[in-house]
Tab-separated table of C-alpha atoms in Angstrom:
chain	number	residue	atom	x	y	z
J	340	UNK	CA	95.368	99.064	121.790
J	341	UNK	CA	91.785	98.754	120.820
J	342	UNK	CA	91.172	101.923	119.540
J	343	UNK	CA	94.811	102.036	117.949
J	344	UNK	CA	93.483	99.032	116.192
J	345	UNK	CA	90.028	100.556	114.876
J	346	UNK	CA	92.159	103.630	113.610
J	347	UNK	CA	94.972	101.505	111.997
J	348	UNK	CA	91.458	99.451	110.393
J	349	UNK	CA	90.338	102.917	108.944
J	350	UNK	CA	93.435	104.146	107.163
J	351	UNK	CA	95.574	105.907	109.812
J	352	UNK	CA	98.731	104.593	109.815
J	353	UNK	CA	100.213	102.595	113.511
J	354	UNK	CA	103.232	101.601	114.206
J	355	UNK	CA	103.762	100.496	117.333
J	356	UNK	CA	106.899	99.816	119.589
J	357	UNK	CA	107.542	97.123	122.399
J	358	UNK	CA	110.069	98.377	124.603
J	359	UNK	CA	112.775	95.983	126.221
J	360	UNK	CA	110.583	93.170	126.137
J	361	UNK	CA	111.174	89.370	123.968
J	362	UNK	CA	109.996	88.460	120.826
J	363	UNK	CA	108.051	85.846	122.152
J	364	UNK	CA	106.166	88.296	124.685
J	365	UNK	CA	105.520	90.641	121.896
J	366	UNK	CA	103.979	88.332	119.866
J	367	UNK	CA	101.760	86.795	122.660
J	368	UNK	CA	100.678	90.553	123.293
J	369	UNK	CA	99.868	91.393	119.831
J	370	UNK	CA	98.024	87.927	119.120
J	371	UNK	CA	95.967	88.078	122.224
J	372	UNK	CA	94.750	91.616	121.703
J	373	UNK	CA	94.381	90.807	117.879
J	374	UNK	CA	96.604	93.617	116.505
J	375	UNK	CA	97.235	93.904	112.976
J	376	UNK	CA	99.496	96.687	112.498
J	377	UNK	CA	103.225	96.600	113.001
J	378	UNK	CA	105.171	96.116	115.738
J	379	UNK	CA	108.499	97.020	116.408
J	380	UNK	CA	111.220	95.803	119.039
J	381	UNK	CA	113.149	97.814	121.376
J	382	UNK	CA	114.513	95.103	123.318
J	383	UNK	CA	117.510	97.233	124.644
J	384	UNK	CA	115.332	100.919	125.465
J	385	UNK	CA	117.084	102.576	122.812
J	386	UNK	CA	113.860	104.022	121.988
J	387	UNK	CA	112.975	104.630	125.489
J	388	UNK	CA	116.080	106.689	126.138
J	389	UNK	CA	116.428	108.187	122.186
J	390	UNK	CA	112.344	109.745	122.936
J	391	UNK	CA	112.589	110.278	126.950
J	392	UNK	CA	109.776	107.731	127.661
J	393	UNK	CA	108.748	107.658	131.299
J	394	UNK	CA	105.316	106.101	131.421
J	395	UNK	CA	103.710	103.669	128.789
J	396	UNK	CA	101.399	103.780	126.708
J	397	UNK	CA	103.057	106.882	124.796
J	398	UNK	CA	101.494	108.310	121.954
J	399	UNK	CA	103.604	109.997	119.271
J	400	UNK	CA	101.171	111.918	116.259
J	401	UNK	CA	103.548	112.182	112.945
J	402	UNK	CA	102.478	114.190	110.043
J	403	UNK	CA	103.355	112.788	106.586
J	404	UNK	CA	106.369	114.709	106.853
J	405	UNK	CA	107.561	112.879	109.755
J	406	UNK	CA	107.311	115.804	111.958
J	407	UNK	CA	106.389	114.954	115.405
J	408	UNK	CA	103.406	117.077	116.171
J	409	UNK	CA	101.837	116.106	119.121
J	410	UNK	CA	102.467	113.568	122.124
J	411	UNK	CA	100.065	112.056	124.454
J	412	UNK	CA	101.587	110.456	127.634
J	413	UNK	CA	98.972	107.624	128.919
J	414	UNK	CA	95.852	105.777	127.732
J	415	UNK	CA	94.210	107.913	124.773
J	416	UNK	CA	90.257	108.322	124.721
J	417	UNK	CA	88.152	108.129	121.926
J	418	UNK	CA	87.895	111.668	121.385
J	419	UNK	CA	91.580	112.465	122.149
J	420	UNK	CA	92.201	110.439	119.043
J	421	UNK	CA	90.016	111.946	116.741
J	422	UNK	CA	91.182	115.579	117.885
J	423	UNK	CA	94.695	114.666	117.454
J	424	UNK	CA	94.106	112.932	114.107
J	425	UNK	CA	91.843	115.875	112.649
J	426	UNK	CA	94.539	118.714	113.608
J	427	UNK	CA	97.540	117.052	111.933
J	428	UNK	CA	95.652	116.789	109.045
């Protein structure tokens, strides 16, 4: 969430998604790691079923035509980041 944080900070646009958790837990989570950028609740796993999410974190790199272009399953590195950002342009 860090590093999602530093990139949100620098222009790229997060969005992030809490699957099937509360409100209250959500908030907790976001306040304690100090995220700014939004996040959005999935409290029944429609998300998790609508994208076929089996392991969390999941990364999902749009390009500003909403086309899914890449998707990293796990905790992104530093330079994974930067890779995906630079090919989507």
């Amino acid at each position: 969430m860090p590093l999602l944080e530093k990139a949100h900070k620098e222009g790229i646009v997060v969005i992030g998604i809490n699957l099937q958790e509360s409100r209250d837990s959500a908030k907790r989570f976001s306040d304690e790691l100090g995220v700014s950028f939004p996040l959005l609740l999935d409290p029944e796993g429609k998300a998790k079923r609508a994208y076929k999410l089996f392991t969390q974190p999941v990364t999902f790199f749009i390009s500003k035509g909403f086309i899914v272009k890449d998707r990293k399953n796990g905790p992104l590195t530093p330079e994974e980041l930067e890779e995906k950002i630079k090919a989507i342009g």
